[in-house]
PDB file of C-alpha atoms in Angstrom:
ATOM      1  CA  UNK A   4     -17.932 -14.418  24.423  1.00 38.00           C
ATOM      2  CA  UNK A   5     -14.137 -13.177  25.153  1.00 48.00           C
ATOM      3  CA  UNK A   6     -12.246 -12.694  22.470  1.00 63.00           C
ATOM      4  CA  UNK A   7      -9.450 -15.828  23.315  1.00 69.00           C
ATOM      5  CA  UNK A   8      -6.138 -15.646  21.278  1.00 70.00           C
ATOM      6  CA  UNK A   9      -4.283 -19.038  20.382  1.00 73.00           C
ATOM      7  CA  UNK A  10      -0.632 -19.005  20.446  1.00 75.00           C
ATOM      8  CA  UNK A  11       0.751 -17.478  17.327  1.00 78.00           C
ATOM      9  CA  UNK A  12       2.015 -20.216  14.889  1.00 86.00           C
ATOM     10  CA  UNK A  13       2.401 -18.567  11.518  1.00 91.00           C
ATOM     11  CA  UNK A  14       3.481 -15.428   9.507  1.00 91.00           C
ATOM     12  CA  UNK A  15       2.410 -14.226   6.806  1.00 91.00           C
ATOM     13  CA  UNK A  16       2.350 -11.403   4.209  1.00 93.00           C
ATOM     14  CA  UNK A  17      -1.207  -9.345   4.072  1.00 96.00           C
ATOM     15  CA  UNK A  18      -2.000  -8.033   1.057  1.00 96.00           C
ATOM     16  CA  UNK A  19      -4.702  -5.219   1.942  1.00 97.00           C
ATOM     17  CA  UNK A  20      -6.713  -3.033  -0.638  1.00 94.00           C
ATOM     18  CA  UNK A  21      -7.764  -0.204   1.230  1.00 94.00           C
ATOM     19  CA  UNK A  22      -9.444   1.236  -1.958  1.00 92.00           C
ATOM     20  CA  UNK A  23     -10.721   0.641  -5.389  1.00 90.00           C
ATOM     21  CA  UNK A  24     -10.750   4.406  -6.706  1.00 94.00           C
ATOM     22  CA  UNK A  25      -7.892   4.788  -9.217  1.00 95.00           C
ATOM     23  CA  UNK A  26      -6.917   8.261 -10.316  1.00 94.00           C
ATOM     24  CA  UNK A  27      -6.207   6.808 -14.270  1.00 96.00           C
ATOM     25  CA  UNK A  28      -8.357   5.603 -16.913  1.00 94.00           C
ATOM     26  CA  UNK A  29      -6.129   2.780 -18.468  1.00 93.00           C
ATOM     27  CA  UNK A  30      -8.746   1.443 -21.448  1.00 87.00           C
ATOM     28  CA  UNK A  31      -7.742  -2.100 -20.322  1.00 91.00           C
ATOM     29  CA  UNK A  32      -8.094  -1.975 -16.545  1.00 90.00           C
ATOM     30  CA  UNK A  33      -9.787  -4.861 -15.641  1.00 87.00           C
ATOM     31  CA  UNK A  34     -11.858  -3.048 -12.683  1.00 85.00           C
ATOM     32  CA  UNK A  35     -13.686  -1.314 -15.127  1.00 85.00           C
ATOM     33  CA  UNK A  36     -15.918   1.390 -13.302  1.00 86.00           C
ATOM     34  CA  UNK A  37     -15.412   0.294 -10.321  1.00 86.00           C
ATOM     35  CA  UNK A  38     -12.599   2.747 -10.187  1.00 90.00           C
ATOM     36  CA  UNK A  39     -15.181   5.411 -10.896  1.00 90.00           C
ATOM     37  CA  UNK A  40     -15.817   5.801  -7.107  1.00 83.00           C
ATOM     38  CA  UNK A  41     -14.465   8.070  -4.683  1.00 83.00           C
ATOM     39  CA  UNK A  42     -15.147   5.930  -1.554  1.00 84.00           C
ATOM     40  CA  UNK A  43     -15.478   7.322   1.887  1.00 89.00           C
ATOM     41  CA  UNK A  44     -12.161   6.251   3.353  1.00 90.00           C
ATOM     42  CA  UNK A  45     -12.429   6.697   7.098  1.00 91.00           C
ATOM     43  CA  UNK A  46     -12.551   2.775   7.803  1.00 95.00           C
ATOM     44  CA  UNK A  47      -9.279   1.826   6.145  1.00 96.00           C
ATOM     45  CA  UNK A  48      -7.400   1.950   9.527  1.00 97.00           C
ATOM     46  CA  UNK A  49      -9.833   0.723  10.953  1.00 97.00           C
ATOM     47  CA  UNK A  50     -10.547  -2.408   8.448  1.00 97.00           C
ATOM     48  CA  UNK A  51      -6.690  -3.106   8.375  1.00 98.00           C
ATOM     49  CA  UNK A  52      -6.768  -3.188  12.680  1.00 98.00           C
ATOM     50  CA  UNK A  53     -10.254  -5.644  11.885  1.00 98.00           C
ATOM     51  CA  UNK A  54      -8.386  -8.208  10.215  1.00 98.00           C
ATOM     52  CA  UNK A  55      -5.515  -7.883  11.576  1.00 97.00           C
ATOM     53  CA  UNK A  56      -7.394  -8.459  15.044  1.00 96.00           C
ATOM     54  CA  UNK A  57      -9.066 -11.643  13.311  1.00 96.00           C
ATOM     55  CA  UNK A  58      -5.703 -13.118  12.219  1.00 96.00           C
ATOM     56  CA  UNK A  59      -4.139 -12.969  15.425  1.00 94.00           C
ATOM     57  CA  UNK A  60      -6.988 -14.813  17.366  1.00 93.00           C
ATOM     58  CA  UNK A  61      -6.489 -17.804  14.689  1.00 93.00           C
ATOM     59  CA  UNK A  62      -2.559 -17.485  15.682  1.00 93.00           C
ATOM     60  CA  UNK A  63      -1.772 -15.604  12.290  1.00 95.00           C
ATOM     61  CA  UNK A  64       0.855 -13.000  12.541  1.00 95.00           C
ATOM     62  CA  UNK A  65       1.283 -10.453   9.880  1.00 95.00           C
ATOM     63  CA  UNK A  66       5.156 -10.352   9.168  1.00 92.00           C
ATOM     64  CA  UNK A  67       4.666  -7.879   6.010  1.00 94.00           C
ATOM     65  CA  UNK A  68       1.913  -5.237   4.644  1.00 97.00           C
ATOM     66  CA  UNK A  69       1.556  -5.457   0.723  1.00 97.00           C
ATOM     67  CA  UNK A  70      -0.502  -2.511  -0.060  1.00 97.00           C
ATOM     68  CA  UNK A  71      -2.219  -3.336  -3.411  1.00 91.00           C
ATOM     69  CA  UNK A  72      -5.628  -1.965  -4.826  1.00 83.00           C
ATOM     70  CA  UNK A  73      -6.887   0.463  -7.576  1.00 85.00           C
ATOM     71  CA  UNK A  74      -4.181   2.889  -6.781  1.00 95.00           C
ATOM     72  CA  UNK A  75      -3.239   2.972  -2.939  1.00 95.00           C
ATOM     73  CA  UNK A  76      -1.546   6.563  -3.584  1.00 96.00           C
ATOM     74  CA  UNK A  77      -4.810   8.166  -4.264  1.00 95.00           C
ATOM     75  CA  UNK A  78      -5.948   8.045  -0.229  1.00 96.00           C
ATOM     76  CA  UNK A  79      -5.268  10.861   1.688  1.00 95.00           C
ATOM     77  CA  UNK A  80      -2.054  11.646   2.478  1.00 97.00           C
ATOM     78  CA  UNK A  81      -3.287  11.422   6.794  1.00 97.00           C
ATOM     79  CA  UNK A  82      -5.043   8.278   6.212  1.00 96.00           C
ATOM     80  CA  UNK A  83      -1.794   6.780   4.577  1.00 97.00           C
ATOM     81  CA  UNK A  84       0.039   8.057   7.476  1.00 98.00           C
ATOM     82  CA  UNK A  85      -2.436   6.372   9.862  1.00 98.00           C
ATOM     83  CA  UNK A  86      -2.194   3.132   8.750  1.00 98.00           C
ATOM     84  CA  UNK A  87       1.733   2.978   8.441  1.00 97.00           C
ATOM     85  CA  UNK A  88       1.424   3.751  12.089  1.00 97.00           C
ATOM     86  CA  UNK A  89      -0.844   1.480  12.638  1.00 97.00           C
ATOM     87  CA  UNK A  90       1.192  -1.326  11.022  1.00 96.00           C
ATOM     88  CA  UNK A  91       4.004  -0.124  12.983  1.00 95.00           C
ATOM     89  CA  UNK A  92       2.246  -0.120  16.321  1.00 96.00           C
ATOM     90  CA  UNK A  93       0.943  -3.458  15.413  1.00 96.00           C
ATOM     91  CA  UNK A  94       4.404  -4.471  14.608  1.00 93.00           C
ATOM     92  CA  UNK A  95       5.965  -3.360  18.077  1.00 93.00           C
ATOM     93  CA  UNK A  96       2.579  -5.144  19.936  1.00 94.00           C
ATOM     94  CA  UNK A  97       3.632  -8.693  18.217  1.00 93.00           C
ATOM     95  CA  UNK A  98       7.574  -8.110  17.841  1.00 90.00           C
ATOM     96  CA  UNK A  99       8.797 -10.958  20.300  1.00 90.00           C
ATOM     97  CA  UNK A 100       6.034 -13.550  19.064  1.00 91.00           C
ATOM     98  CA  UNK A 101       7.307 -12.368  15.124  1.00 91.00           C
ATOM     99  CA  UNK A 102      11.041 -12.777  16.540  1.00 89.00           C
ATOM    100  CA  UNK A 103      10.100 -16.144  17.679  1.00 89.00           C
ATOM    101  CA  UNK A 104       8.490 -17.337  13.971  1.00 88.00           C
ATOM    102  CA  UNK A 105      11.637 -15.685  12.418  1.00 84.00           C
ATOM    103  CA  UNK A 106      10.336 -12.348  11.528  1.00 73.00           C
ATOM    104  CA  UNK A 107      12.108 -10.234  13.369  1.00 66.00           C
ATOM    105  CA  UNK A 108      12.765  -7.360  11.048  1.00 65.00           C
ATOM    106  CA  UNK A 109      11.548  -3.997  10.639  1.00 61.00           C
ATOM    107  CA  UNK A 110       7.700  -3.340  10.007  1.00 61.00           C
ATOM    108  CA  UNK A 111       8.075  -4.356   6.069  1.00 88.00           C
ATOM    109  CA  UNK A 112       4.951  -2.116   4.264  1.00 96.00           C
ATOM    110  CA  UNK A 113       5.097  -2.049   0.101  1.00 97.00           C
ATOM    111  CA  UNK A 114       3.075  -0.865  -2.026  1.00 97.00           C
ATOM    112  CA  UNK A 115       2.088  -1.305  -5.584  1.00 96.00           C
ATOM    113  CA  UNK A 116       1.401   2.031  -7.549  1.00 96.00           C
ATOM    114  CA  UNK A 117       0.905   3.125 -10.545  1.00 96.00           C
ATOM    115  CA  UNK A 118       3.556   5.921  -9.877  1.00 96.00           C
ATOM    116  CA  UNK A 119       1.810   9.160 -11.104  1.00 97.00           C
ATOM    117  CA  UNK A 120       1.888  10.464  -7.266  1.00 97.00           C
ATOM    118  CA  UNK A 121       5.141   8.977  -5.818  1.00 97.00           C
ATOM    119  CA  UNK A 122       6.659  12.654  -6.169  1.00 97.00           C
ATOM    120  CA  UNK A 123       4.310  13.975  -3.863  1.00 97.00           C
ATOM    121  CA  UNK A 124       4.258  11.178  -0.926  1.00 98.00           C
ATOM    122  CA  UNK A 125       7.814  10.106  -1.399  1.00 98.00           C
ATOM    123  CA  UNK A 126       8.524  11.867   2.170  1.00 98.00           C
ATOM    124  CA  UNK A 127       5.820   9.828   3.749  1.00 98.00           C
ATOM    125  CA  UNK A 128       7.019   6.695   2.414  1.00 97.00           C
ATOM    126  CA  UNK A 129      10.897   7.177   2.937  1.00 96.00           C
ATOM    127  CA  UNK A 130       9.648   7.869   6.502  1.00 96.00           C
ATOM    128  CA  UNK A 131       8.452   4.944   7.185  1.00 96.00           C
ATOM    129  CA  UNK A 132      10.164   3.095   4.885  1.00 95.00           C
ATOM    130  CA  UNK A 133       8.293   2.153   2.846  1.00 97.00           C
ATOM    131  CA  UNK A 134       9.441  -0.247  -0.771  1.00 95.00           C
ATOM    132  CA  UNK A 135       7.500   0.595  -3.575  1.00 96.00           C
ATOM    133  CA  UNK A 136       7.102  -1.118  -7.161  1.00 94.00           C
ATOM    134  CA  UNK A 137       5.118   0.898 -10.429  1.00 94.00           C
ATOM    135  CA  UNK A 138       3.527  -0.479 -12.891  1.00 92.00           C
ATOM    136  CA  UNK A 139       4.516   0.824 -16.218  1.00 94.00           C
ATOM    137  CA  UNK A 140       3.336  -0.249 -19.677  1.00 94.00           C
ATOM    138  CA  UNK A 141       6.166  -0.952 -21.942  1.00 95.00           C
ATOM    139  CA  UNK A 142       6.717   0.059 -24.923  1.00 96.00           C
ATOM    140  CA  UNK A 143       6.414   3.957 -23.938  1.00 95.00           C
ATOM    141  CA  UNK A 144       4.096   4.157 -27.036  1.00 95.00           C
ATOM    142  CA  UNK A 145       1.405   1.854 -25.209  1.00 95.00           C
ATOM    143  CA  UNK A 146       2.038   3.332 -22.225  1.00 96.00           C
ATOM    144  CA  UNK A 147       1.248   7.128 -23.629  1.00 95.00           C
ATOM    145  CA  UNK A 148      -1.744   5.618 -25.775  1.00 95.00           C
ATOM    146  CA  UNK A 149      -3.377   3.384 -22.973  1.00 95.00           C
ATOM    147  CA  UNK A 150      -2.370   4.494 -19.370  1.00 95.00           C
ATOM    148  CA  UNK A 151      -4.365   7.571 -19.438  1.00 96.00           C
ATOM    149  CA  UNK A 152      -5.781   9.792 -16.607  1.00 95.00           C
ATOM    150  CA  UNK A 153      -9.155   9.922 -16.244  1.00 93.00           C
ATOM    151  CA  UNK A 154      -9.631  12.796 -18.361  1.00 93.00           C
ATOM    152  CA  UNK A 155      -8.060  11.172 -21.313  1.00 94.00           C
ATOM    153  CA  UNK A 156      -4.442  12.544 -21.070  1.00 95.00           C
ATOM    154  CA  UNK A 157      -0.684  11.026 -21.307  1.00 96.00           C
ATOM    155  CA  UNK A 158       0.909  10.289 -17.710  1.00 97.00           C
ATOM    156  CA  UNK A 159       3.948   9.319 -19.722  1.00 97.00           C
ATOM    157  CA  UNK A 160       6.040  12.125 -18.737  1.00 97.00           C
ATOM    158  CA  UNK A 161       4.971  12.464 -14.656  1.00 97.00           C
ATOM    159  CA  UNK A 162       5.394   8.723 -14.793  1.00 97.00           C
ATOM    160  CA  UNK A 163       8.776   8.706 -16.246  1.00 97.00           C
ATOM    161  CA  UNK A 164      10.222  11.379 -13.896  1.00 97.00           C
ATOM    162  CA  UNK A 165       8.624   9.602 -11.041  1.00 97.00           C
ATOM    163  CA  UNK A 166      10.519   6.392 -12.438  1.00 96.00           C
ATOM    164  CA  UNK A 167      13.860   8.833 -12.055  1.00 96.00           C
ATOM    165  CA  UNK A 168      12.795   9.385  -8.782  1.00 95.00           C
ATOM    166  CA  UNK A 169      13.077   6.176  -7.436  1.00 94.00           C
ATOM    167  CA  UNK A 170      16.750   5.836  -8.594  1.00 94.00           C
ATOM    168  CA  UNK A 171      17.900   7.326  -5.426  1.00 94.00           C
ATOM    169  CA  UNK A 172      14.789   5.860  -3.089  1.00 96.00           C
ATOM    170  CA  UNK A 173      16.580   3.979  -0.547  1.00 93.00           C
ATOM    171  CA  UNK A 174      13.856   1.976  -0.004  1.00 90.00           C
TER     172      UNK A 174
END
């Protein structure tokens, strides 16, 4: 059977989990072991391409990438890279159907992290402009006490500088 597209009639925001593997230990992380596991990570472009292939032969356009999972930051710095261009590249494919929704804008990727490696891919996000949010556990005490590494110790401080960080992230 040909794959048959219908005429795009809808936007909308994906919210992809590329992975479950989180690089923290938080005692109240409602994954549980599941974060444990170092998966093999060569699909995720792949996956992402998958559905959004499947969405666009129901007429579902995808005006905005919410990357959300475990902790999106702990992929490989290429594989990140890969699938920003990918969203991009799907972005330019689609632009005058999005335009015609009312989602013309720029490829809109954000991602949810837990902050501990935004110092390290902060190029590759201001590159492609990318918006992040962190989660951080307030009070500082609860944060130091429960969002742990793996291994049992404070991310408190990398967190916090990370936080200062993003005071002069322009996205």
């Amino acid at each position: 059977m040909a794959d048959t597209y219908r005429a795009p009639h809808s936007a909308l925001r994906l919210t992809f989990v590329p992975n479950q593997y989180c690089n923290l230990g938080c005692s109240y992380c409602y994954l549980g072991e599941l974060t444990e596991i170092r998966e093999d990570n060569s699909d995720v472009v792949a996956n992402f391409r998958r559905i959004a292939d499947h969405l666009a032969r129901d007429g579902v356009l995808i005006d905005a990438l919410l990357l959300h999972g475990a902790e999106v930051s702990t992929l490989p710095e290429p594989i990140l890279r890969e699938l920003f261009e990918a969203y991009r590249t799907y972005r330019e494919h689609w632009r005058q159907e999005l335009k015609a929704l009312g989602q013309p804008g720029r490829a809109r990727i954000h991602i949810k992290t837990n902050l501990y490696n935004f110092h390290r891919l902060r190029p590759l996000f201001e590159e492609h402009r990318v918006s992040v949010s962190g989660s951080v556990d307030l009070p500082f005490s609860l944060h130091e006490k429960l969002r742990v590494t793996k291994a049992g110790k404070s991310t408190l401080k990398r967190t916090i500088d990370n936080v200062l960080l993003l005071r002069d992230y322009p996205h």
